[in-house]
Amino acid sequence: MRSGPLGRCAAAMITPFTEDGALDPAGAERLAAHLVRRGGCDALVVNGTTGESPTTSDAEKATLLRAVRGAVGGDALVVAGVGTADTRHTIELARSAQQAGADGLLVVTPYYSRPTQEAIARHLLTVADATELPVMLYDIPARTGEGTALTLDTLRRLAEHPRIVAVKDCSFDLLKAGRALAETDLAYYAGSDELNLPLLSIGASGVVSTAANVVGTQVRAVLDACAAGELETAGRRHRALLPLVAALTGHGPGTVAVKALFRAAGLPGGPVRPPLLPADPALTTLLAGALRAAVAEE
């Protein structure tokens, strides 16, 4: 495993809300401390998709980031999701995140307007120029739309920028990832839990994991076994998590599933914001069973 610039085991942290749907900064502080000090995470990604960033305001994003930063202190890195479809807005969020204490930025490729690769590259380079923080690119074409996947040529170009240091990879393109690892200095982070071990096995530095919200120590155990060269153990631990990963992501967004489990466990989370809908009792029961099995397996 390569040494990663933005941690190894990062939870894609949910954003806690109160029961009336308002931001819950105190809950975020409790959750962040839990994920770092008991959950095995050495980094947290806030204001990402799992954190319901499409439905939180800029002010809420800054408040959340400050709460998380204060809760974990120097015990973990805090990476702020700032990506939008608007270059100017993304720059504003990036500068706000730097002021709020972020250690790095997660910047998704711009979506909906279907920019060309040249336009995507210019967008990402402009954002990287806007602050002094390291940038993790977010390559997730299933969410951003056809044609927005970062090509290998674009990754090579972006890797030349001194502050573009990493990729959160949800492209499901192991060939591209392997070539980028071989041909650039970019650190790769698995962004889809089912691909954690496959990407780690070809040189990825870590994970940005939805599952780490609920089984952070088990996700970390896969990384530790892989780093120690214990590939049989890493494979067994990875496979043991796959039924839970399927449950978390196979019935809607992972945010819904994680918040359902947190509600059942009495952890901060609260409701999801529309247009998301909460998990129904049947799904909550399925999720709880998958979580128990994953924890018992180890």
PDB file of C-alpha atoms in Angstrom:
ATOM      1  CA  MET A   1       0.000   0.000   0.000  1.00  0.00           C
ATOM      2  CA  ARG A   2       1.152   3.523  -0.804  1.00  0.00           C
ATOM      3  CA  SER A   3       1.180   6.050   1.998  1.00  0.00           C
ATOM      4  CA  GLY A   4      -1.874   8.264   1.582  1.00  0.00           C
ATOM      5  CA  PRO A   5      -1.836  12.036   2.005  1.00  0.00           C
ATOM      6  CA  LEU A   6      -5.363  12.182   3.463  1.00  0.00           C
ATOM      7  CA  GLY A   7      -5.459   9.271   5.866  1.00  0.00           C
ATOM      8  CA  ARG A   8      -6.135   5.571   5.292  1.00  0.00           C
ATOM      9  CA  CYS A   9      -9.560   4.761   6.692  1.00  0.00           C
ATOM     10  CA  ALA A  10     -11.910   7.690   6.080  1.00  0.00           C
ATOM     11  CA  ALA A  11     -15.598   7.522   6.893  1.00  0.00           C
ATOM     12  CA  ALA A  12     -17.900   9.241   4.420  1.00  0.00           C
ATOM     13  CA  MET A  13     -19.689  10.750   7.408  1.00  0.00           C
ATOM     14  CA  ILE A  14     -23.426  11.289   7.504  1.00  0.00           C
ATOM     15  CA  THR A  15     -24.727  14.711   8.602  1.00  0.00           C
ATOM     16  CA  PRO A  16     -26.797  14.527  11.796  1.00  0.00           C
ATOM     17  CA  PHE A  17     -30.071  16.432  11.893  1.00  0.00           C
ATOM     18  CA  THR A  18     -32.471  17.063  14.748  1.00  0.00           C
ATOM     19  CA  GLU A  19     -35.924  15.488  14.609  1.00  0.00           C
ATOM     20  CA  ASP A  20     -37.331  18.659  13.035  1.00  0.00           C
ATOM     21  CA  GLY A  21     -34.712  18.488  10.257  1.00  0.00           C
ATOM     22  CA  ALA A  22     -32.324  21.184  11.468  1.00  0.00           C
ATOM     23  CA  LEU A  23     -28.566  20.698  11.507  1.00  0.00           C
ATOM     24  CA  ASP A  24     -27.372  19.045  14.724  1.00  0.00           C
ATOM     25  CA  PRO A  25     -23.832  20.338  15.405  1.00  0.00           C
ATOM     26  CA  ALA A  26     -23.698  18.740  18.872  1.00  0.00           C
ATOM     27  CA  GLY A  27     -24.681  15.401  17.356  1.00  0.00           C
ATOM     28  CA  ALA A  28     -22.003  15.840  14.698  1.00  0.00           C
ATOM     29  CA  GLU A  29     -19.405  16.402  17.409  1.00  0.00           C
ATOM     30  CA  ARG A  30     -20.467  13.217  19.212  1.00  0.00           C
ATOM     31  CA  LEU A  31     -20.516  11.200  16.017  1.00  0.00           C
ATOM     32  CA  ALA A  32     -17.149  12.456  14.787  1.00  0.00           C
ATOM     33  CA  ALA A  33     -15.505  11.643  18.110  1.00  0.00           C
ATOM     34  CA  HIS A  34     -17.112   8.188  18.057  1.00  0.00           C
ATOM     35  CA  LEU A  35     -15.928   7.397  14.516  1.00  0.00           C
ATOM     36  CA  VAL A  36     -12.353   8.423  15.294  1.00  0.00           C
ATOM     37  CA  ARG A  37     -11.873   7.245  18.862  1.00  0.00           C
ATOM     38  CA  ARG A  38     -13.947   4.067  18.754  1.00  0.00           C
ATOM     39  CA  GLY A  39     -14.612   3.476  15.069  1.00  0.00           C
ATOM     40  CA  GLY A  40     -11.112   3.026  13.699  1.00  0.00           C
ATOM     41  CA  CYS A  41     -11.139   6.051  11.369  1.00  0.00           C
ATOM     42  CA  ASP A  42      -8.127   8.301  10.924  1.00  0.00           C
ATOM     43  CA  ALA A  43      -9.967  10.662   8.576  1.00  0.00           C
ATOM     44  CA  LEU A  44     -13.493  11.937   8.067  1.00  0.00           C
ATOM     45  CA  VAL A  45     -15.049  13.231   4.869  1.00  0.00           C
ATOM     46  CA  VAL A  46     -17.832  15.704   5.664  1.00  0.00           C
ATOM     47  CA  ASN A  47     -20.277  17.453   3.351  1.00  0.00           C
ATOM     48  CA  GLY A  48     -20.091  14.668   0.800  1.00  0.00           C
ATOM     49  CA  THR A  49     -22.993  12.919  -0.872  1.00  0.00           C
ATOM     50  CA  THR A  50     -23.385  10.581   2.112  1.00  0.00           C
ATOM     51  CA  GLY A  51     -23.537  13.778   4.177  1.00  0.00           C
ATOM     52  CA  GLU A  52     -26.525  14.998   2.129  1.00  0.00           C
ATOM     53  CA  SER A  53     -24.573  17.909   0.701  1.00  0.00           C
ATOM     54  CA  PRO A  54     -27.180  18.591  -2.022  1.00  0.00           C
ATOM     55  CA  THR A  55     -29.663  19.608   0.679  1.00  0.00           C
ATOM     56  CA  THR A  56     -27.462  21.505   3.150  1.00  0.00           C
ATOM     57  CA  SER A  57     -26.810  25.227   2.863  1.00  0.00           C
ATOM     58  CA  ASP A  58     -23.374  26.786   2.599  1.00  0.00           C
ATOM     59  CA  ALA A  59     -23.724  28.095   6.156  1.00  0.00           C
ATOM     60  CA  GLU A  60     -24.672  24.632   7.422  1.00  0.00           C
ATOM     61  CA  LYS A  61     -21.671  23.131   5.648  1.00  0.00           C
ATOM     62  CA  ALA A  62     -19.328  25.561   7.396  1.00  0.00           C
ATOM     63  CA  THR A  63     -20.970  24.994  10.780  1.00  0.00           C
ATOM     64  CA  LEU A  64     -20.733  21.219  10.388  1.00  0.00           C
ATOM     65  CA  LEU A  65     -17.086  21.387   9.405  1.00  0.00           C
ATOM     66  CA  ARG A  66     -16.202  23.536  12.392  1.00  0.00           C
ATOM     67  CA  ALA A  67     -18.045  21.182  14.727  1.00  0.00           C
ATOM     68  CA  VAL A  68     -16.249  18.118  13.380  1.00  0.00           C
ATOM     69  CA  ARG A  69     -12.876  19.862  13.374  1.00  0.00           C
ATOM     70  CA  GLY A  70     -13.341  20.863  16.999  1.00  0.00           C
ATOM     71  CA  ALA A  71     -14.468  17.390  18.025  1.00  0.00           C
ATOM     72  CA  VAL A  72     -11.544  15.430  16.585  1.00  0.00           C
ATOM     73  CA  GLY A  73      -8.786  18.004  17.009  1.00  0.00           C
ATOM     74  CA  GLY A  74      -5.545  16.567  15.731  1.00  0.00           C
ATOM     75  CA  ASP A  75      -6.643  12.953  16.077  1.00  0.00           C
ATOM     76  CA  ALA A  76      -7.931  12.714  12.508  1.00  0.00           C
ATOM     77  CA  LEU A  77      -7.817  14.528   9.190  1.00  0.00           C
ATOM     78  CA  VAL A  78     -10.979  16.282   8.058  1.00  0.00           C
ATOM     79  CA  VAL A  79     -11.704  16.463   4.338  1.00  0.00           C
ATOM     80  CA  ALA A  80     -14.494  18.756   3.153  1.00  0.00           C
ATOM     81  CA  GLY A  81     -16.671  18.000   0.172  1.00  0.00           C
ATOM     82  CA  VAL A  82     -16.960  21.198  -1.855  1.00  0.00           C
ATOM     83  CA  GLY A  83     -17.851  20.038  -5.347  1.00  0.00           C
ATOM     84  CA  THR A  84     -20.754  21.570  -7.245  1.00  0.00           C
ATOM     85  CA  ALA A  85     -21.704  22.038 -10.896  1.00  0.00           C
ATOM     86  CA  ASP A  86     -20.710  25.725 -10.664  1.00  0.00           C
ATOM     87  CA  THR A  87     -17.012  26.658 -10.629  1.00  0.00           C
ATOM     88  CA  ARG A  88     -17.588  29.937  -8.795  1.00  0.00           C
ATOM     89  CA  HIS A  89     -19.690  28.277  -6.110  1.00  0.00           C
ATOM     90  CA  THR A  90     -17.161  25.484  -5.687  1.00  0.00           C
ATOM     91  CA  ILE A  91     -14.392  28.043  -5.158  1.00  0.00           C
ATOM     92  CA  GLU A  92     -16.496  29.800  -2.515  1.00  0.00           C
ATOM     93  CA  LEU A  93     -17.066  26.516  -0.689  1.00  0.00           C
ATOM     94  CA  ALA A  94     -13.379  25.603  -0.942  1.00  0.00           C
ATOM     95  CA  ARG A  95     -12.285  28.902   0.598  1.00  0.00           C
ATOM     96  CA  SER A  96     -14.918  28.589   3.316  1.00  0.00           C
ATOM     97  CA  ALA A  97     -13.700  25.067   4.092  1.00  0.00           C
ATOM     98  CA  GLN A  98     -10.132  26.271   4.442  1.00  0.00           C
ATOM     99  CA  GLN A  99     -11.257  28.986   6.856  1.00  0.00           C
ATOM    100  CA  ALA A 100     -13.250  26.421   8.853  1.00  0.00           C
ATOM    101  CA  GLY A 101     -10.205  24.217   9.383  1.00  0.00           C
ATOM    102  CA  ALA A 102     -10.385  21.522   6.703  1.00  0.00           C
ATOM    103  CA  ASP A 103      -7.230  19.526   6.002  1.00  0.00           C
ATOM    104  CA  GLY A 104      -8.222  18.798   2.417  1.00  0.00           C
ATOM    105  CA  LEU A 105     -10.932  19.149  -0.215  1.00  0.00           C
ATOM    106  CA  LEU A 106     -13.010  16.539  -2.025  1.00  0.00           C
ATOM    107  CA  VAL A 107     -14.020  17.912  -5.430  1.00  0.00           C
ATOM    108  CA  VAL A 108     -16.430  16.005  -7.631  1.00  0.00           C
ATOM    109  CA  THR A 109     -16.424  16.434 -11.383  1.00  0.00           C
ATOM    110  CA  PRO A 110     -19.096  18.978 -12.404  1.00  0.00           C
ATOM    111  CA  TYR A 111     -22.424  17.396 -13.209  1.00  0.00           C
ATOM    112  CA  TYR A 112     -25.626  17.963 -15.201  1.00  0.00           C
ATOM    113  CA  SER A 113     -24.275  20.477 -17.721  1.00  0.00           C
ATOM    114  CA  ARG A 114     -22.205  17.725 -19.391  1.00  0.00           C
ATOM    115  CA  PRO A 115     -18.895  19.600 -19.698  1.00  0.00           C
ATOM    116  CA  THR A 116     -16.136  18.294 -21.948  1.00  0.00           C
ATOM    117  CA  GLN A 117     -12.946  16.793 -20.526  1.00  0.00           C
ATOM    118  CA  GLU A 118     -11.211  20.113 -21.204  1.00  0.00           C
ATOM    119  CA  ALA A 119     -13.909  21.959 -19.261  1.00  0.00           C
ATOM    120  CA  ILE A 120     -13.757  19.432 -16.410  1.00  0.00           C
ATOM    121  CA  ALA A 121      -9.980  19.765 -16.206  1.00  0.00           C
ATOM    122  CA  ARG A 122     -10.131  23.571 -16.158  1.00  0.00           C
ATOM    123  CA  HIS A 123     -12.813  23.483 -13.454  1.00  0.00           C
ATOM    124  CA  LEU A 124     -10.729  21.212 -11.219  1.00  0.00           C
ATOM    125  CA  LEU A 125      -7.487  23.120 -11.819  1.00  0.00           C
ATOM    126  CA  THR A 126      -9.214  26.423 -11.039  1.00  0.00           C
ATOM    127  CA  VAL A 127     -10.546  25.041  -7.752  1.00  0.00           C
ATOM    128  CA  ALA A 128      -7.118  23.648  -6.850  1.00  0.00           C
ATOM    129  CA  ASP A 129      -5.638  27.113  -7.448  1.00  0.00           C
ATOM    130  CA  ALA A 130      -8.168  28.748  -5.124  1.00  0.00           C
ATOM    131  CA  THR A 131      -6.819  27.508  -1.766  1.00  0.00           C
ATOM    132  CA  GLU A 132      -3.693  26.070  -0.199  1.00  0.00           C
ATOM    133  CA  LEU A 133      -5.369  22.751   0.625  1.00  0.00           C
ATOM    134  CA  PRO A 134      -4.647  19.382  -0.991  1.00  0.00           C
ATOM    135  CA  VAL A 135      -7.366  18.182  -3.348  1.00  0.00           C
ATOM    136  CA  MET A 136      -8.902  14.744  -3.697  1.00  0.00           C
ATOM    137  CA  LEU A 137     -10.672  14.372  -7.032  1.00  0.00           C
ATOM    138  CA  TYR A 138     -14.000  12.525  -6.948  1.00  0.00           C
ATOM    139  CA  ASP A 139     -14.596  10.317  -9.972  1.00  0.00           C
ATOM    140  CA  ILE A 140     -18.174   8.989  -9.835  1.00  0.00           C
ATOM    141  CA  PRO A 141     -19.756   9.017 -13.302  1.00  0.00           C
ATOM    142  CA  ALA A 142     -22.826   7.068 -12.132  1.00  0.00           C
ATOM    143  CA  ARG A 143     -23.893  10.211 -10.244  1.00  0.00           C
ATOM    144  CA  THR A 144     -22.394  12.990 -12.346  1.00  0.00           C
ATOM    145  CA  GLY A 145     -23.557  11.737 -15.741  1.00  0.00           C
ATOM    146  CA  GLU A 146     -22.372  10.221 -18.971  1.00  0.00           C
ATOM    147  CA  GLY A 147     -19.093  11.623 -20.210  1.00  0.00           C
ATOM    148  CA  THR A 148     -17.957  13.041 -16.876  1.00  0.00           C
ATOM    149  CA  ALA A 149     -15.661  10.181 -15.885  1.00  0.00           C
ATOM    150  CA  LEU A 150     -12.103  11.417 -15.646  1.00  0.00           C
ATOM    151  CA  THR A 151     -10.098   9.966 -18.519  1.00  0.00           C
ATOM    152  CA  LEU A 152      -6.566   8.710 -18.041  1.00  0.00           C
ATOM    153  CA  ASP A 153      -5.239  11.642 -20.061  1.00  0.00           C
ATOM    154  CA  THR A 154      -7.113  14.084 -17.821  1.00  0.00           C
ATOM    155  CA  LEU A 155      -5.823  12.352 -14.686  1.00  0.00           C
ATOM    156  CA  ARG A 156      -2.251  12.621 -15.973  1.00  0.00           C
ATOM    157  CA  ARG A 157      -2.773  16.338 -16.606  1.00  0.00           C
ATOM    158  CA  LEU A 158      -4.386  17.008 -13.241  1.00  0.00           C
ATOM    159  CA  ALA A 159      -1.667  15.068 -11.416  1.00  0.00           C
ATOM    160  CA  GLU A 160       0.840  17.723 -12.503  1.00  0.00           C
ATOM    161  CA  HIS A 161      -0.835  20.268 -10.204  1.00  0.00           C
ATOM    162  CA  PRO A 162       1.042  20.347  -6.878  1.00  0.00           C
ATOM    163  CA  ARG A 163      -2.137  20.372  -4.772  1.00  0.00           C
ATOM    164  CA  ILE A 164      -4.083  17.677  -6.643  1.00  0.00           C
ATOM    165  CA  VAL A 165      -2.876  14.649  -4.719  1.00  0.00           C
ATOM    166  CA  ALA A 166      -5.569  11.972  -4.641  1.00  0.00           C
ATOM    167  CA  VAL A 167      -8.633  10.394  -6.232  1.00  0.00           C
ATOM    168  CA  LYS A 168     -11.748   9.005  -4.590  1.00  0.00           C
ATOM    169  CA  ASP A 169     -12.536   6.343  -7.153  1.00  0.00           C
ATOM    170  CA  CYS A 170     -16.107   5.269  -7.824  1.00  0.00           C
ATOM    171  CA  SER A 171     -15.551   4.773 -11.545  1.00  0.00           C
ATOM    172  CA  PHE A 172     -15.534   0.958 -11.365  1.00  0.00           C
ATOM    173  CA  ASP A 173     -12.683   1.067 -13.889  1.00  0.00           C
ATOM    174  CA  LEU A 174      -9.819  -0.960 -12.454  1.00  0.00           C
ATOM    175  CA  LEU A 175      -7.825  -0.719 -15.667  1.00  0.00           C
ATOM    176  CA  LYS A 176      -7.874   3.084 -15.541  1.00  0.00           C
ATOM    177  CA  ALA A 177      -7.112   3.109 -11.820  1.00  0.00           C
ATOM    178  CA  GLY A 178      -4.192   0.738 -12.232  1.00  0.00           C
ATOM    179  CA  ARG A 179      -2.705   2.764 -15.050  1.00  0.00           C
ATOM    180  CA  ALA A 180      -3.152   6.022 -13.133  1.00  0.00           C
ATOM    181  CA  LEU A 181      -1.378   4.473 -10.151  1.00  0.00           C
ATOM    182  CA  ALA A 182       1.453   3.341 -12.402  1.00  0.00           C
ATOM    183  CA  GLU A 183       1.778   6.565 -14.388  1.00  0.00           C
ATOM    184  CA  THR A 184       1.129   9.313 -11.824  1.00  0.00           C
ATOM    185  CA  ASP A 185       1.795  10.081  -8.159  1.00  0.00           C
ATOM    186  CA  LEU A 186      -1.921  10.313  -7.378  1.00  0.00           C
ATOM    187  CA  ALA A 187      -3.024   8.438  -4.280  1.00  0.00           C
ATOM    188  CA  TYR A 188      -6.126   6.345  -4.877  1.00  0.00           C
ATOM    189  CA  TYR A 189      -8.924   5.844  -2.362  1.00  0.00           C
ATOM    190  CA  ALA A 190     -11.671   3.295  -2.903  1.00  0.00           C
ATOM    191  CA  GLY A 191     -14.997   5.100  -2.782  1.00  0.00           C
ATOM    192  CA  SER A 192     -17.220   2.035  -3.206  1.00  0.00           C
ATOM    193  CA  ASP A 193     -16.886  -0.476  -0.382  1.00  0.00           C
ATOM    194  CA  GLU A 194     -17.235  -3.506  -2.637  1.00  0.00           C
ATOM    195  CA  LEU A 195     -14.007  -2.431  -4.365  1.00  0.00           C
ATOM    196  CA  ASN A 196     -11.966  -1.690  -1.239  1.00  0.00           C
ATOM    197  CA  LEU A 197      -9.722  -4.743  -1.424  1.00  0.00           C
ATOM    198  CA  PRO A 198      -9.441  -4.882  -5.237  1.00  0.00           C
ATOM    199  CA  LEU A 199      -8.163  -1.299  -5.309  1.00  0.00           C
ATOM    200  CA  LEU A 200      -5.924  -1.785  -2.285  1.00  0.00           C
ATOM    201  CA  SER A 201      -4.402  -4.836  -3.943  1.00  0.00           C
ATOM    202  CA  ILE A 202      -3.201  -2.768  -6.917  1.00  0.00           C
ATOM    203  CA  GLY A 203      -1.743   0.038  -4.834  1.00  0.00           C
ATOM    204  CA  ALA A 204      -4.522   2.220  -3.447  1.00  0.00           C
ATOM    205  CA  SER A 205      -3.733   4.174  -0.285  1.00  0.00           C
ATOM    206  CA  GLY A 206      -6.995   3.811   1.584  1.00  0.00           C
ATOM    207  CA  VAL A 207     -10.760   4.063   1.494  1.00  0.00           C
ATOM    208  CA  VAL A 208     -13.505   6.655   1.765  1.00  0.00           C
ATOM    209  CA  SER A 209     -16.129   4.349   3.140  1.00  0.00           C
ATOM    210  CA  THR A 210     -19.847   4.559   3.788  1.00  0.00           C
ATOM    211  CA  ALA A 211     -19.663   1.281   5.708  1.00  0.00           C
ATOM    212  CA  ALA A 212     -17.080   2.818   8.061  1.00  0.00           C
ATOM    213  CA  ASN A 213     -19.926   4.796   9.632  1.00  0.00           C
ATOM    214  CA  VAL A 214     -21.143   1.542  11.206  1.00  0.00           C
ATOM    215  CA  VAL A 215     -18.239  -0.960  10.961  1.00  0.00           C
ATOM    216  CA  GLY A 216     -15.180   1.266  10.929  1.00  0.00           C
ATOM    217  CA  THR A 217     -13.015  -1.137  12.907  1.00  0.00           C
ATOM    218  CA  GLN A 218     -13.854  -3.960  10.490  1.00  0.00           C
ATOM    219  CA  VAL A 219     -13.074  -1.780   7.469  1.00  0.00           C
ATOM    220  CA  ARG A 220      -9.808  -0.737   9.122  1.00  0.00           C
ATOM    221  CA  ALA A 221      -8.978  -4.401   9.745  1.00  0.00           C
ATOM    222  CA  VAL A 222      -9.053  -5.055   5.985  1.00  0.00           C
ATOM    223  CA  LEU A 223      -6.597  -2.219   5.439  1.00  0.00           C
ATOM    224  CA  ASP A 224      -4.336  -3.403   8.247  1.00  0.00           C
ATOM    225  CA  ALA A 225      -4.207  -6.969   6.928  1.00  0.00           C
ATOM    226  CA  CYS A 226      -3.510  -5.735   3.416  1.00  0.00           C
ATOM    227  CA  ALA A 227      -0.722  -3.433   4.619  1.00  0.00           C
ATOM    228  CA  ALA A 228       0.828  -6.339   6.530  1.00  0.00           C
ATOM    229  CA  GLY A 229       0.831  -8.503   3.422  1.00  0.00           C
ATOM    230  CA  GLU A 230      -1.728 -10.880   4.937  1.00  0.00           C
ATOM    231  CA  LEU A 231      -3.812 -11.144   1.792  1.00  0.00           C
ATOM    232  CA  GLU A 232      -5.724 -14.263   2.813  1.00  0.00           C
ATOM    233  CA  THR A 233      -6.843 -12.545   6.006  1.00  0.00           C
ATOM    234  CA  ALA A 234      -7.636  -9.335   4.116  1.00  0.00           C
ATOM    235  CA  GLY A 235      -9.742 -11.288   1.631  1.00  0.00           C
ATOM    236  CA  ARG A 236     -11.656 -13.091   4.364  1.00  0.00           C
ATOM    237  CA  ARG A 237     -12.378  -9.848   6.198  1.00  0.00           C
ATOM    238  CA  HIS A 238     -13.394  -8.079   2.996  1.00  0.00           C
ATOM    239  CA  ARG A 239     -15.765 -10.885   1.966  1.00  0.00           C
ATOM    240  CA  ALA A 240     -17.341 -10.895   5.417  1.00  0.00           C
ATOM    241  CA  LEU A 241     -18.395  -7.280   4.923  1.00  0.00           C
ATOM    242  CA  LEU A 242     -19.949  -7.711   1.491  1.00  0.00           C
ATOM    243  CA  PRO A 243     -23.470  -8.763   2.627  1.00  0.00           C
ATOM    244  CA  LEU A 244     -23.612  -5.622   4.777  1.00  0.00           C
ATOM    245  CA  VAL A 245     -22.294  -3.504   1.894  1.00  0.00           C
ATOM    246  CA  ALA A 246     -25.029  -4.950  -0.323  1.00  0.00           C
ATOM    247  CA  ALA A 247     -27.651  -4.105   2.305  1.00  0.00           C
ATOM    248  CA  LEU A 248     -26.318  -0.567   2.791  1.00  0.00           C
ATOM    249  CA  THR A 249     -26.316   0.309  -0.897  1.00  0.00           C
ATOM    250  CA  GLY A 250     -28.749  -2.092  -2.549  1.00  0.00           C
ATOM    251  CA  HIS A 251     -31.995  -0.481  -1.385  1.00  0.00           C
ATOM    252  CA  GLY A 252     -31.292   3.202  -1.961  1.00  0.00           C
ATOM    253  CA  PRO A 253     -28.589   5.672  -0.916  1.00  0.00           C
ATOM    254  CA  GLY A 254     -26.237   4.613   1.849  1.00  0.00           C
ATOM    255  CA  THR A 255     -27.238   7.702   3.827  1.00  0.00           C
ATOM    256  CA  VAL A 256     -30.719   6.253   4.370  1.00  0.00           C
ATOM    257  CA  ALA A 257     -29.345   2.932   5.571  1.00  0.00           C
ATOM    258  CA  VAL A 258     -26.755   4.406   7.922  1.00  0.00           C
ATOM    259  CA  LYS A 259     -29.258   6.772   9.508  1.00  0.00           C
ATOM    260  CA  ALA A 260     -31.677   3.890  10.045  1.00  0.00           C
ATOM    261  CA  LEU A 261     -28.988   1.911  11.870  1.00  0.00           C
ATOM    262  CA  PHE A 262     -27.935   4.937  13.915  1.00  0.00           C
ATOM    263  CA  ARG A 263     -31.523   5.542  14.954  1.00  0.00           C
ATOM    264  CA  ALA A 264     -31.832   1.936  16.101  1.00  0.00           C
ATOM    265  CA  ALA A 265     -28.542   2.207  18.013  1.00  0.00           C
ATOM    266  CA  GLY A 266     -29.264   5.600  19.590  1.00  0.00           C
ATOM    267  CA  LEU A 267     -26.425   7.352  17.753  1.00  0.00           C
ATOM    268  CA  PRO A 268     -26.724  10.865  16.294  1.00  0.00           C
ATOM    269  CA  GLY A 269     -28.252  10.929  12.846  1.00  0.00           C
ATOM    270  CA  GLY A 270     -31.872  11.954  12.822  1.00  0.00           C
ATOM    271  CA  PRO A 271     -34.010  12.009   9.697  1.00  0.00           C
ATOM    272  CA  VAL A 272     -32.933  12.331   6.085  1.00  0.00           C
ATOM    273  CA  ARG A 273     -33.918  15.425   4.149  1.00  0.00           C
ATOM    274  CA  PRO A 274     -36.276  15.254   1.168  1.00  0.00           C
ATOM    275  CA  PRO A 275     -36.215  14.088  -1.523  1.00  0.00           C
ATOM    276  CA  LEU A 276     -34.727  11.124   0.365  1.00  0.00           C
ATOM    277  CA  LEU A 277     -37.174   8.968   2.295  1.00  0.00           C
ATOM    278  CA  PRO A 278     -36.409   7.138   5.549  1.00  0.00           C
ATOM    279  CA  ALA A 279     -35.955   3.386   5.699  1.00  0.00           C
ATOM    280  CA  ASP A 280     -39.127   1.468   6.431  1.00  0.00           C
ATOM    281  CA  PRO A 281     -39.280  -1.138   9.245  1.00  0.00           C
ATOM    282  CA  ALA A 282     -38.582  -4.042   6.890  1.00  0.00           C
ATOM    283  CA  LEU A 283     -35.419  -2.439   5.553  1.00  0.00           C
ATOM    284  CA  THR A 284     -34.289  -1.474   9.048  1.00  0.00           C
ATOM    285  CA  THR A 285     -34.699  -5.091  10.165  1.00  0.00           C
ATOM    286  CA  LEU A 286     -32.713  -6.323   7.151  1.00  0.00           C
ATOM    287  CA  LEU A 287     -29.950  -3.797   7.828  1.00  0.00           C
ATOM    288  CA  ALA A 288     -29.737  -4.674  11.513  1.00  0.00           C
ATOM    289  CA  GLY A 289     -29.412  -8.368  10.690  1.00  0.00           C
ATOM    290  CA  ALA A 290     -26.660  -7.700   8.137  1.00  0.00           C
ATOM    291  CA  LEU A 291     -24.801  -5.529  10.640  1.00  0.00           C
ATOM    292  CA  ARG A 292     -24.991  -8.188  13.365  1.00  0.00           C
ATOM    293  CA  ALA A 293     -23.682 -10.814  10.958  1.00  0.00           C
ATOM    294  CA  ALA A 294     -20.801  -8.614   9.825  1.00  0.00           C
ATOM    295  CA  VAL A 295     -19.713  -7.869  13.381  1.00  0.00           C
ATOM    296  CA  ALA A 296     -20.086 -11.499  14.483  1.00  0.00           C
ATOM    297  CA  GLU A 297     -18.047 -12.781  11.525  1.00  0.00           C
ATOM    298  CA  GLU A 298     -14.860 -11.203  12.803  1.00  0.00           C
TER     299      GLU A 298
END
